[in-house]
Short mmCIF file of C-alpha atoms in Angstrom, two decimals:
data_model
loop_
_atom_site.label_atom_id
_atom_site.label_comp_id
_atom_site.label_asym_id
_atom_site.label_seq_id
_atom_site.Cartn_x
_atom_site.Cartn_y
_atom_site.Cartn_z
CA UNK B 1 38.70 45.87 44.64
CA UNK B 2 41.60 44.37 46.89
CA UNK B 3 40.96 40.75 47.49
CA UNK B 4 42.59 38.34 49.27
CA UNK B 5 42.11 34.77 48.29
CA UNK B 6 43.16 32.00 51.06
CA UNK B 7 43.70 28.31 49.35
CA UNK B 8 45.84 27.97 46.28
CA UNK B 9 43.91 24.77 45.39
CA UNK B 10 41.95 24.48 42.40
CA UNK B 11 39.16 26.34 43.82
CA UNK B 12 41.60 29.12 44.49
CA UNK B 13 43.25 28.90 41.55
CA UNK B 14 40.67 29.29 38.92
CA UNK B 15 39.31 32.25 41.32
CA UNK B 16 42.81 34.46 41.51
CA UNK B 17 43.01 33.62 37.59
CA UNK B 18 39.33 34.88 37.19
CA UNK B 19 39.37 38.09 39.34
CA UNK B 20 42.79 38.88 37.72
CA UNK B 21 41.40 39.01 34.33
CA UNK B 22 39.15 41.69 35.48
CA UNK B 23 41.87 43.89 36.79
CA UNK B 24 41.06 43.58 40.52
CA UNK B 25 44.44 43.58 43.14
CA UNK B 26 44.66 39.94 44.23
CA UNK B 27 46.96 38.30 47.09
CA UNK B 28 46.58 34.13 46.98
CA UNK B 29 48.02 32.98 50.47
CA UNK B 30 49.32 29.44 50.90
CA UNK B 31 51.36 26.97 52.63
CA UNK B 32 52.30 25.97 49.42
CA UNK B 33 55.47 27.61 47.65
CA UNK B 34 55.70 25.45 44.72
CA UNK B 35 51.61 26.43 43.95
CA UNK B 36 52.57 30.21 44.70
CA UNK B 37 55.32 30.13 42.51
CA UNK B 38 53.24 28.58 39.90
CA UNK B 39 50.45 31.10 40.06
CA UNK B 40 53.12 34.44 40.39
CA UNK B 41 54.51 32.89 36.89
CA UNK B 42 51.06 33.07 35.35
CA UNK B 43 49.14 35.63 36.63
CA UNK B 44 49.74 39.17 37.88
CA UNK B 45 49.38 38.70 41.27
CA UNK B 46 51.00 39.01 45.06
CA UNK B 47 51.64 35.74 46.77
CA UNK B 48 52.22 34.74 50.97
CA UNK B 49 53.42 31.77 52.56
CA UNK B 50 51.70 31.11 55.77
CA UNK B 51 48.71 29.62 57.42
CA UNK B 52 45.81 31.08 56.63
CA UNK B 53 44.48 31.23 59.77
CA UNK B 54 47.16 33.35 61.71
CA UNK B 55 46.78 37.08 62.30
CA UNK B 56 50.53 37.29 61.15
CA UNK B 57 49.81 35.98 57.42
CA UNK B 58 46.58 37.89 56.82
CA UNK B 59 48.58 41.06 58.03
CA UNK B 60 51.52 40.07 55.50
CA UNK B 61 49.35 39.65 52.60
CA UNK B 62 47.26 43.18 53.53
CA UNK B 63 44.90 42.60 55.41
CA UNK B 64 44.79 46.09 57.01
CA UNK B 65 43.55 47.53 53.31
CA UNK B 66 41.34 44.90 51.98
CA UNK B 67 37.89 44.91 50.74
CA UNK B 68 36.83 41.36 50.41
CA UNK B 69 38.34 38.38 52.12
CA UNK B 70 37.94 34.77 50.12
CA UNK B 71 38.61 31.53 52.38
CA UNK B 72 38.73 28.59 49.92
CA UNK B 73 41.08 26.42 51.59
CA UNK B 74 40.77 22.60 52.42
CA UNK B 75 39.62 23.07 55.64
CA UNK B 76 36.62 24.52 57.17
CA UNK B 77 38.03 25.40 60.26
CA UNK B 78 40.68 27.25 58.87
CA UNK B 79 38.51 28.83 56.34
CA UNK B 80 35.55 29.91 59.97
CA UNK B 81 39.03 30.88 61.88
CA UNK B 82 39.93 33.49 59.30
CA UNK B 83 37.18 34.92 58.89
CA UNK B 84 36.70 35.72 62.33
CA UNK B 85 40.18 37.14 62.44
CA UNK B 86 39.24 38.98 59.27
CA UNK B 87 36.22 40.49 61.00
CA UNK B 88 37.25 41.34 64.30
CA UNK B 89 41.09 42.45 63.82
CA UNK B 90 41.05 43.85 60.47
CA UNK B 91 37.60 44.86 59.71
CA UNK B 92 37.65 43.37 56.17
CA UNK B 93 34.13 44.30 54.93
CA UNK B 94 33.28 41.30 53.06
CA UNK B 95 34.19 37.65 54.24
CA UNK B 96 33.23 34.42 52.59
CA UNK B 97 34.05 31.43 53.19
CA UNK B 98 34.20 27.45 51.48
CA UNK B 99 32.02 25.01 53.61
CA UNK B 100 32.34 21.20 53.08
CA UNK B 101 30.80 19.86 56.57
CA UNK B 102 26.93 19.16 56.29
CA UNK B 103 27.40 19.67 60.02
CA UNK B 104 28.37 23.94 59.91
CA UNK B 105 25.58 24.31 56.13
CA UNK B 106 23.14 22.98 58.21
CA UNK B 107 23.45 24.68 61.36
CA UNK B 108 21.12 27.66 61.96
CA UNK B 109 20.92 30.93 59.63
CA UNK B 110 22.93 33.03 62.13
CA UNK B 111 25.09 31.45 63.53
CA UNK B 112 27.71 31.17 60.95
CA UNK B 113 27.33 35.18 60.37
CA UNK B 114 27.44 35.89 64.66
CA UNK B 115 29.98 33.35 65.45
CA UNK B 116 32.36 33.41 62.70
CA UNK B 117 31.46 36.51 60.93
CA UNK B 118 30.92 35.25 57.52
CA UNK B 119 29.04 36.84 55.38
CA UNK B 120 28.24 34.54 52.60
CA UNK B 121 29.01 30.49 52.13
CA UNK B 122 30.19 28.57 49.35
CA UNK B 123 30.09 24.76 48.96
CA UNK B 124 31.64 23.62 46.03
CA UNK B 125 30.29 20.04 46.88
CA UNK B 126 26.62 21.18 46.79
CA UNK B 127 27.31 23.63 43.75
CA UNK B 128 28.28 20.35 41.72
CA UNK B 129 25.43 18.05 43.31
CA UNK B 130 22.89 20.76 42.02
CA UNK B 131 24.79 20.94 38.54
CA UNK B 132 23.97 17.32 38.28
CA UNK B 133 20.82 17.22 39.14
CA UNK B 134 19.77 19.49 36.91
CA UNK B 135 21.81 17.91 34.32
CA UNK B 136 19.66 14.42 34.75
CA UNK B 137 16.10 16.31 34.73
CA UNK B 138 16.99 17.40 31.23
CA UNK B 139 19.61 14.49 29.46
CA UNK B 140 19.87 16.23 26.09
CA UNK B 141 21.28 19.62 27.95
CA UNK B 142 24.91 20.85 27.81
CA UNK B 143 24.45 23.14 30.70
CA UNK B 144 21.54 24.44 32.69
CA UNK B 145 21.57 27.52 35.27
CA UNK B 146 18.36 28.17 37.66
CA UNK B 147 17.62 31.58 37.84
CA UNK B 148 15.07 34.00 40.52
CA UNK B 149 14.82 30.62 42.65
CA UNK B 150 14.17 28.12 39.92
CA UNK B 151 11.23 30.46 38.13
CA UNK B 152 13.51 30.43 34.78
CA UNK B 153 16.38 28.39 33.44
CA UNK B 154 18.86 28.98 30.82
CA UNK B 155 19.86 25.58 28.98
CA UNK B 156 22.49 24.75 26.71
CA UNK B 157 21.37 22.55 24.41
CA UNK B 158 23.92 20.73 20.60
CA UNK B 159 21.21 21.37 17.18
CA UNK B 160 21.52 18.09 15.85
CA UNK B 161 20.29 17.19 12.30
CA UNK B 162 16.60 16.43 12.32
CA UNK B 163 15.61 19.41 14.77
CA UNK B 164 12.54 21.34 13.57
CA UNK B 165 14.26 23.98 14.04
CA UNK B 166 17.10 23.60 12.41
CA UNK B 167 18.00 25.07 9.20
CA UNK B 168 15.31 27.82 10.00
CA UNK B 169 15.13 31.05 11.31
CA UNK B 170 15.12 31.65 14.82
CA UNK B 171 11.75 34.18 14.51
CA UNK B 172 10.12 30.81 13.19
CA UNK B 173 10.41 29.45 17.03
CA UNK B 174 7.27 31.62 17.46
CA UNK B 175 5.17 29.92 14.95
CA UNK B 176 6.08 26.51 15.90
CA UNK B 177 5.37 27.22 19.39
CA UNK B 178 2.47 29.88 19.95
CA UNK B 179 1.91 29.00 23.02
CA UNK B 180 5.13 29.00 24.83
CA UNK B 181 7.60 32.22 25.16
CA UNK B 182 11.30 31.22 25.07
CA UNK B 183 14.10 33.52 24.07
CA UNK B 184 17.88 32.34 22.27
CA UNK B 185 20.19 34.55 24.08
CA UNK B 186 22.94 33.09 22.37
CA UNK B 187 24.71 30.58 20.08
CA UNK B 188 28.49 29.72 19.57
CA UNK B 189 29.45 28.16 16.38
CA UNK B 190 32.83 27.07 15.95
CA UNK B 191 33.76 28.30 19.38
CA UNK B 192 32.36 31.98 18.37
CA UNK B 193 29.35 33.53 20.24
CA UNK B 194 26.61 35.13 17.76
CA UNK B 195 24.14 38.01 19.25
CA UNK B 196 20.99 35.89 18.16
CA UNK B 197 18.76 38.12 15.72
CA UNK B 198 15.24 37.15 14.17
CA UNK B 199 16.93 36.41 10.66
CA UNK B 200 19.46 33.98 12.55
CA UNK B 201 19.65 30.01 11.63
CA UNK B 202 20.22 27.72 13.28
CA UNK B 203 22.76 24.90 11.47
CA UNK B 204 23.70 21.75 12.69
CA UNK B 205 26.09 21.87 15.66
CA UNK B 206 25.37 24.87 17.09
CA UNK B 207 25.52 25.53 20.93
CA UNK B 208 22.37 26.85 21.44
CA UNK B 209 21.68 28.81 24.76
CA UNK B 210 17.88 29.52 25.13
CA UNK B 211 16.20 31.28 28.28
CA UNK B 212 12.18 30.19 29.33
CA UNK B 213 9.85 29.21 31.84
CA UNK B 214 11.05 25.82 33.85
CA UNK B 215 7.93 24.13 32.89
CA UNK B 216 8.44 25.14 29.34
CA UNK B 217 12.10 23.84 28.88
CA UNK B 218 11.62 20.34 27.11
CA UNK B 219 9.28 21.57 24.44
CA UNK B 220 11.54 24.01 23.36
CA UNK B 221 14.41 21.74 23.72
CA UNK B 222 12.15 18.91 21.21
CA UNK B 223 12.71 22.09 18.54
CA UNK B 224 16.45 22.13 18.80
CA UNK B 225 16.91 17.98 18.94
CA UNK B 226 15.93 14.57 19.44
CA UNK B 227 15.00 13.76 22.42
CA UNK B 228 16.56 10.93 24.12
CA UNK B 229 14.43 8.45 26.25
CA UNK B 230 13.34 9.71 29.86
CA UNK B 231 16.62 9.08 32.45
CA UNK B 232 15.36 6.29 34.85
CA UNK B 233 18.34 4.34 35.85
CA UNK B 234 21.50 6.47 37.55
CA UNK B 235 25.02 4.79 38.21
CA UNK B 236 27.48 6.82 40.43
CA UNK B 237 31.28 6.29 40.41
CA UNK B 238 33.04 7.47 44.07
CA UNK B 239 30.83 7.82 47.15
CA UNK B 240 32.81 10.91 48.26
CA UNK B 241 30.67 13.94 49.43
CA UNK B 242 29.71 14.39 45.81
CA UNK B 243 28.39 11.13 45.20
CA UNK B 244 26.55 10.68 48.75
CA UNK B 245 25.02 13.82 48.19
CA UNK B 246 23.97 13.29 44.62
CA UNK B 247 22.82 9.91 45.56
CA UNK B 248 20.54 11.21 48.48
CA UNK B 249 19.24 14.07 46.39
CA UNK B 250 17.94 11.25 43.32
CA UNK B 251 17.59 8.33 44.59
CA UNK B 252 13.30 9.09 45.28
CA UNK B 253 12.91 9.96 41.91
CA UNK B 254 15.62 7.58 40.49
CA UNK B 255 16.94 3.55 40.65
CA UNK B 256 20.13 4.83 41.91
CA UNK B 257 23.65 2.08 42.02
CA UNK B 258 26.51 3.78 43.51
CA UNK B 259 29.89 1.83 43.21
CA UNK B 260 33.17 2.31 45.48
CA UNK B 261 36.22 0.54 45.82
CA UNK B 262 36.57 1.12 49.87
CA UNK B 263 34.85 -1.57 51.71
CA UNK B 264 34.40 0.96 55.32
CA UNK B 265 33.06 3.74 52.57
CA UNK B 266 30.51 1.51 51.04
CA UNK B 267 28.87 0.34 54.30
CA UNK B 268 28.46 3.54 55.73
CA UNK B 269 27.05 4.51 52.30
CA UNK B 270 24.49 1.54 52.87
CA UNK B 271 23.46 2.80 56.20
CA UNK B 272 23.02 6.72 55.25
CA UNK B 273 21.14 5.54 52.03
CA UNK B 274 17.71 4.37 51.81
CA UNK B 275 16.75 2.78 48.37
CA UNK B 276 20.23 3.09 46.63
CA UNK B 277 22.02 0.10 45.96
CA UNK B 278 25.71 0.35 46.64
CA UNK B 279 28.49 -1.61 45.77
CA UNK B 280 31.94 -2.45 46.50
CA UNK B 281 34.40 -2.37 43.39
CA UNK B 282 36.08 -0.77 40.69
CA UNK B 283 34.88 2.04 38.46
CA UNK B 284 36.85 0.56 35.47
CA UNK B 285 35.94 -2.91 36.30
CA UNK B 286 34.25 -4.28 32.93
CA UNK B 287 32.62 -7.65 34.34
CA UNK B 288 31.12 -5.38 37.23
CA UNK B 289 29.97 -3.17 34.64
CA UNK B 290 28.60 -6.09 32.49
CA UNK B 291 26.91 -8.04 36.07
CA UNK B 292 25.13 -4.37 37.22
CA UNK B 293 23.20 -4.18 33.07
CA UNK B 294 25.81 -0.85 32.13
CA UNK B 295 23.58 -1.02 28.79
CA UNK B 296 20.65 -0.11 30.69
CA UNK B 297 21.85 2.62 32.29
CA UNK B 298 20.77 6.41 31.66
CA UNK B 299 23.31 8.46 33.02
CA UNK B 300 26.64 7.35 34.19
CA UNK B 301 28.63 10.10 36.73
CA UNK B 302 31.94 9.45 36.93
CA UNK B 303 32.54 11.50 40.26
CA UNK B 304 35.59 9.99 42.31
CA UNK B 305 38.81 12.34 43.19
CA UNK B 306 40.98 11.09 40.63
CA UNK B 307 40.65 12.74 37.05
CA UNK B 308 42.27 9.91 35.35
CA UNK B 309 39.80 6.99 36.62
CA UNK B 310 37.22 9.23 35.99
CA UNK B 311 37.92 9.60 32.27
CA UNK B 312 38.45 5.66 32.16
CA UNK B 313 35.50 4.66 33.43
CA UNK B 314 33.03 7.02 31.55
CA UNK B 315 34.98 6.01 28.24
CA UNK B 316 34.32 2.11 29.49
CA UNK B 317 30.71 2.73 30.62
CA UNK B 318 29.87 4.65 27.01
CA UNK B 319 31.84 2.36 24.93
CA UNK B 320 29.33 -0.87 27.12
CA UNK B 321 26.43 0.28 26.36
CA UNK B 322 25.69 3.37 28.94
CA UNK B 323 23.25 6.20 27.62
CA UNK B 324 24.79 9.37 28.53
CA UNK B 325 28.07 9.86 30.69
CA UNK B 326 29.05 12.75 33.17
CA UNK B 327 32.95 12.96 34.21
CA UNK B 328 33.52 15.15 36.96
CA UNK B 329 37.29 16.64 35.84
CA UNK B 330 39.44 19.47 38.22
CA UNK B 331 41.63 20.12 35.56
CA UNK B 332 40.55 22.49 33.78
CA UNK B 333 42.86 21.59 30.35
CA UNK B 334 41.44 17.78 30.45
CA UNK B 335 37.78 19.37 30.51
CA UNK B 336 38.48 21.29 26.99
CA UNK B 337 40.42 17.70 25.56
CA UNK B 338 37.61 15.23 26.69
CA UNK B 339 33.91 16.88 26.49
CA UNK B 340 31.60 16.42 23.54
CA UNK B 341 33.74 13.39 22.09
CA UNK B 342 32.53 10.34 24.34
CA UNK B 343 32.35 11.50 27.34
CA UNK B 344 29.22 13.69 26.67
CA UNK B 345 29.40 16.32 29.97
CA UNK B 346 32.72 17.37 31.91
CA UNK B 347 32.36 19.38 34.75
CA UNK B 348 34.96 21.58 36.47
CA UNK B 349 34.17 21.81 40.45
CA UNK B 350 36.39 25.08 40.32
CA UNK B 351 34.31 26.52 37.38
CA UNK B 352 30.99 25.52 39.28
CA UNK B 353 32.01 27.19 42.30
CA UNK B 354 33.33 30.61 40.80
CA UNK B 355 29.69 31.57 39.68
CA UNK B 356 28.67 32.22 43.23
CA UNK B 357 31.69 34.43 43.76
CA UNK B 358 31.42 36.20 41.64
CA UNK B 359 28.24 37.53 42.60
CA UNK B 360 29.40 38.90 45.25
CA UNK B 361 32.29 40.29 43.94
CA UNK B 362 30.96 42.46 40.66
CA UNK B 363 29.67 45.95 41.44
CA UNK B 364 26.06 46.43 41.06
CA UNK B 365 23.51 44.19 42.86
CA UNK B 366 23.83 40.79 41.04
CA UNK B 367 21.58 38.14 42.45
CA UNK B 368 23.01 35.69 40.26
CA UNK B 369 26.18 35.07 38.01
CA UNK B 370 27.00 32.22 36.24
CA UNK B 371 30.09 31.41 33.88
CA UNK B 372 29.16 29.69 30.46
CA UNK B 373 31.58 27.94 28.07
CA UNK B 374 34.38 27.14 30.77
CA UNK B 375 34.72 30.75 32.29
CA UNK B 376 34.86 32.24 28.72
CA UNK B 377 30.86 33.95 28.31
CA UNK B 378 28.80 35.05 31.10
CA UNK B 379 25.31 35.00 32.48
CA UNK B 380 24.05 37.25 35.08
CA UNK B 381 20.94 38.47 37.47
CA UNK B 382 21.13 42.00 38.01
CA UNK B 383 18.63 43.89 40.07
CA UNK B 384 17.92 47.14 38.97
CA UNK B 385 17.77 50.47 41.15
CA UNK B 386 17.27 53.76 41.09
CA UNK B 387 14.26 55.92 38.83
CA UNK B 388 14.88 57.61 35.49
CA UNK B 389 16.89 60.26 37.14
CA UNK B 390 19.80 58.07 38.57
CA UNK B 391 19.36 54.76 36.50
CA UNK B 392 20.85 54.59 32.67
CA UNK B 393 17.81 51.49 32.42
CA UNK B 394 14.67 52.35 34.13
CA UNK B 395 11.51 53.50 32.27
CA UNK B 396 13.43 52.59 28.84
CA UNK B 397 12.29 49.91 26.77
CA UNK B 398 14.62 47.14 25.89
CA UNK B 399 15.47 47.84 22.48
CA UNK B 400 16.52 51.63 23.33
CA UNK B 401 19.18 50.57 26.93
CA UNK B 402 22.90 50.87 25.72
CA UNK B 403 24.04 47.55 26.06
CA UNK B 404 27.50 47.05 24.59
CA UNK B 405 28.67 44.49 21.69
CA UNK B 406 28.01 41.06 22.79
CA UNK B 407 25.65 41.64 25.57
CA UNK B 408 21.89 41.25 25.61
CA UNK B 409 18.86 41.13 27.73
CA UNK B 410 16.83 37.90 27.44
CA UNK B 411 14.01 37.60 30.36
CA UNK B 412 13.01 39.94 33.09
CA UNK B 413 11.61 39.10 36.56
CA UNK B 414 9.25 40.59 37.92
CA UNK B 415 7.83 39.94 41.58
CA UNK B 416 6.25 36.39 40.67
CA UNK B 417 5.94 36.93 37.00
CA UNK B 418 8.20 35.75 34.22
CA UNK B 419 8.41 38.41 30.92
CA UNK B 420 11.24 37.01 28.68
CA UNK B 421 12.62 40.10 26.83
CA UNK B 422 11.11 41.56 23.96
CA UNK B 423 12.24 45.19 22.35
CA UNK B 424 9.43 47.02 23.64
CA UNK B 425 9.54 45.50 27.16
CA UNK B 426 9.81 48.39 29.35
CA UNK B 427 12.18 47.92 32.29
CA UNK B 428 11.23 49.12 36.10
CA UNK B 429 12.98 49.29 39.49
CA UNK B 430 13.36 46.40 41.18
CA UNK B 431 13.30 44.40 38.19
CA UNK B 432 15.61 41.40 37.98
CA UNK B 433 16.96 41.44 34.57
CA UNK B 434 19.07 37.59 32.72
CA UNK B 435 21.94 39.72 31.24
CA UNK B 436 23.63 37.19 29.21
CA UNK B 437 27.49 38.60 28.17
CA UNK B 438 29.45 36.43 24.95
CA UNK B 439 32.52 37.35 26.22
CA UNK B 440 33.99 38.50 29.43
CA UNK B 441 35.70 41.68 28.27
CA UNK B 442 32.50 43.33 28.17
CA UNK B 443 31.20 42.78 31.70
CA UNK B 444 32.81 46.19 33.27
CA UNK B 445 30.87 47.81 30.20
CA UNK B 446 27.92 46.12 31.59
CA UNK B 447 28.30 46.48 35.47
CA UNK B 448 28.60 50.49 34.44
CA UNK B 449 25.26 50.32 32.61
CA UNK B 450 23.63 49.13 35.83
CA UNK B 451 25.08 51.24 38.31
CA UNK B 452 22.66 54.05 39.94
CA UNK B 453 24.23 57.91 39.88
CA UNK B 454 24.71 59.74 43.22
CA UNK B 455 21.82 60.99 43.39
CA UNK B 456 19.85 57.57 44.43
CA UNK B 457 21.64 57.78 47.47
#
């Protein structure tokens, strides 16, 4: 596909890296020549320096024959104007805009589509807030992803010594939990992916990805690791877009404290939030942590705009007794460095945003795409179309589907029904399949497998 990306910030750069790796024809537009130069040095792509909402810039970027425009600059207004121009002047088929402001996000469903030509909206802040909320619901998890509107969840956990299933074969899962249907979709052992079989033995330290109905997740997790105390108290450092959204989402069910260094921001937050205790102060202040009983905090979230501050405050909170700490980190190199040490989870906003974008770019009908292990693997929710003549999967049992090595079907959602996949499960048209891909290199083969033949049209 010929794709124009407007904005070479964290989101734009990460998206460009993902799409170039899949042999798409990418052009990145930005005003910052240094950023563009850095991208061109690292990846095989074109760059155009100019204002993203100017027709001459879009023309120079090749808007005349582009398949898709993805506007992810820091400015909502620039993104919206660019989509309008892409629709009216250049007739680009698919237009995606990054929107940060709640004013736009809360506008009526058709408003942005009708007036600005926006086909799809992405909101990194909302994506990160949802990610954090799910991790607080399941504090033992490394990653929690929703599929089929939340009916099914994929959870990643680190297997620890002492879990009932550790040292046992996966087929014992059924014996341990006869009433629970769950499927281990993948295991990463010392950073190497394993497609699990019934005789695969779970070892301490394994990163286990399993799929189950939302209500069954806690039971399965107990099999893999010791359970931590339920989360009651949450402390948030940083009152920006994400910090405010997270506090608003949590304050009904948890005791929430929010720290910000800016007095005006604190006053504004105190008005907007109803049950959250808003504190003015520095998130790396030991005295403040002591006064606010940091040792009683179940989850500490460092969500400021500064990576170094987030790392330092998360480390300090952990050392002073916080049960679990999560840090928001923009630089992807930092994410790999800090996660799994004293910082329990490092979240990259750009990585959280790439998934929703990929679902629009993938060939075939993708209801959802999620990046796993910082982009190394993917899990896809694919809608099956066609019939036995035009589809390579309809009417077949899962065991008979010619999946590429490293791919597996973990579950089927059929209407309201959730079927955890077994080798003899029959695939029907309009099923939603949850497909796990251990590495991104096999994605094109997976896409090809699920595409319908021309006879279907």
